């Protein structure tokens, strides 16, 4: 490869991203800056959060500048190095971009990974990456599950949700998942060991409230929220008193031109529930601890994380959109090389 293909953000999407919001352009392979490295990206994480970074809106990270490649966590191999701590050929992960080669400057978030210790280096973007650790710290640190409690998970068949449910089972909870379609609901039970699965598609508010009530007759002690919108509005009618809601994501709103929010917040008040906003970045210093536990559960067969690996930078747009159509079956990853 003699060029650096880069998947650039050319226009801020209005609502659902369109292919013309992006462009694949080539430039020269960069040289490492003083003390930095150049990474040959092999796999990139495709995450719902990237949609938020495309907006010119205040958030926990600055917007992706127009004309820049779409920011992404990647795993790859050091291609060129001006840093004695990173040898050429070393596997690393870091916050880079959807491009063949990324420059990682000193002080940025880049760390070595042991590619021989895993089935595929992409595992560092799924079970052993931010997604797995989101499930781990979001559930264990924020919700603090107790055996016998009921855990309700939305976006349950996805990367974060499936791991949350399985960790809930490890901790002795009754786990109820909400996902789109019968096949995803089957997987919740057969592949991830959930106790009950609810298909939210085709259900109006009353039907969804009723379905959750049937699956969680004593109410949910914990809600792990990945979706928001109508799903969350049905969940809050099924809270146990003093329920803990981990607000992890609101994917149903990411492409919505107007944010709806939770229209029945009164239910949260009436049940003395707590809503706790969660960001995995706050646990960066404990990633090694969480990663070790996730790796152990994987090795013991107590945890499974499926990966949906799409191929080619030229397919970045259709691959990314799988998150919003629900086509992804597990952690969505783009194989770059
Ligand atoms: N706070 C943090 O630090 C943090 C870190 C990582 C991820 N997250 C959040 O966690 C959530 C899940 O992320 P993930 O990476 O694991 O993605 P994912 O669940 O693997 O994939 C996204 C899924 O969301 C569902 N979805 C999409 N549009 C929807 C809609 N309008 N209504 C209901 N469901 C919809 C689809 O599943 P169905 O087919 O079931 O609809 C889709 O497969 C996202 O909200 C993400 O932003 C937060």
CSV table of N, CA and C in Angstrom, one decimal, residues 22 25 31 56 67 75 84 116 136 145 181-182 193 223 236 248 257 285 313 322:
chain,number,residue,atom,x,y,z
A,22,UNK,N,-19.9,12.1,3.3
A,22,UNK,CA,-18.6,11.6,3.5
A,22,UNK,C,-17.8,11.5,2.1
A,25,UNK,N,-10.9,9.7,0.4
A,25,UNK,CA,-9.8,10.4,-0.4
A,25,UNK,C,-8.5,9.8,0.0
A,31,UNK,N,4.6,10.6,7.9
A,31,UNK,CA,5.8,10.3,8.7
A,31,UNK,C,5.5,10.5,10.2
A,56,UNK,N,-22.3,19.4,15.2
A,56,UNK,CA,-21.6,20.5,15.8
A,56,UNK,C,-22.3,20.9,17.1
A,67,UNK,N,-13.9,17.8,6.9
A,67,UNK,CA,-12.7,17.6,6.1
A,67,UNK,C,-11.7,16.6,6.8
A,75,UNK,N,-7.3,-0.8,16.0
A,75,UNK,CA,-6.2,-1.6,16.4
A,75,UNK,C,-5.4,-1.8,15.1
A,84,UNK,N,11.0,5.2,21.3
A,84,UNK,CA,11.6,4.0,21.7
A,84,UNK,C,10.7,3.0,22.4
A,116,UNK,N,-1.4,-11.9,20.3
A,116,UNK,CA,-1.3,-13.4,20.4
A,116,UNK,C,-2.2,-14.0,21.5
A,136,UNK,N,-19.1,-3.7,31.6
A,136,UNK,CA,-18.6,-4.1,32.9
A,136,UNK,C,-18.7,-3.0,34.0
A,145,UNK,N,-25.3,-4.5,40.8
A,145,UNK,CA,-26.4,-5.6,40.9
A,145,UNK,C,-26.2,-6.5,42.1
A,181,UNK,N,-36.9,-7.5,16.9
A,181,UNK,CA,-37.2,-8.7,16.0
A,181,UNK,C,-37.0,-10.0,16.7
A,182,UNK,N,-37.7,-11.1,16.1
A,182,UNK,CA,-37.7,-12.4,16.8
A,182,UNK,C,-36.4,-13.1,16.8
A,193,UNK,N,-28.2,-16.3,27.2
A,193,UNK,CA,-28.7,-16.8,28.5
A,193,UNK,C,-29.6,-15.8,29.3
A,223,UNK,N,-32.2,-0.7,35.3
A,223,UNK,CA,-32.4,-0.6,33.9
A,223,UNK,C,-31.1,-0.1,33.3
A,236,UNK,N,-40.0,2.9,32.2
A,236,UNK,CA,-40.2,3.6,33.4
A,236,UNK,C,-41.5,3.4,34.1
A,248,UNK,N,-26.8,4.9,29.5
A,248,UNK,CA,-25.5,4.6,28.8
A,248,UNK,C,-25.6,5.2,27.4
A,257,UNK,N,-34.2,14.4,14.1
A,257,UNK,CA,-33.9,15.9,13.9
A,257,UNK,C,-34.3,16.6,15.2
A,285,UNK,N,-8.6,4.7,33.8
A,285,UNK,CA,-7.5,4.2,34.7
A,285,UNK,C,-7.7,2.8,35.2
A,313,UNK,N,-12.4,-0.1,3.8
A,313,UNK,CA,-12.7,1.4,4.1
A,313,UNK,C,-13.7,1.9,3.1
A,322,UNK,N,-25.4,0.1,9.6
A,322,UNK,CA,-25.9,-1.1,10.2
A,322,UNK,C,-26.3,-0.9,11.6
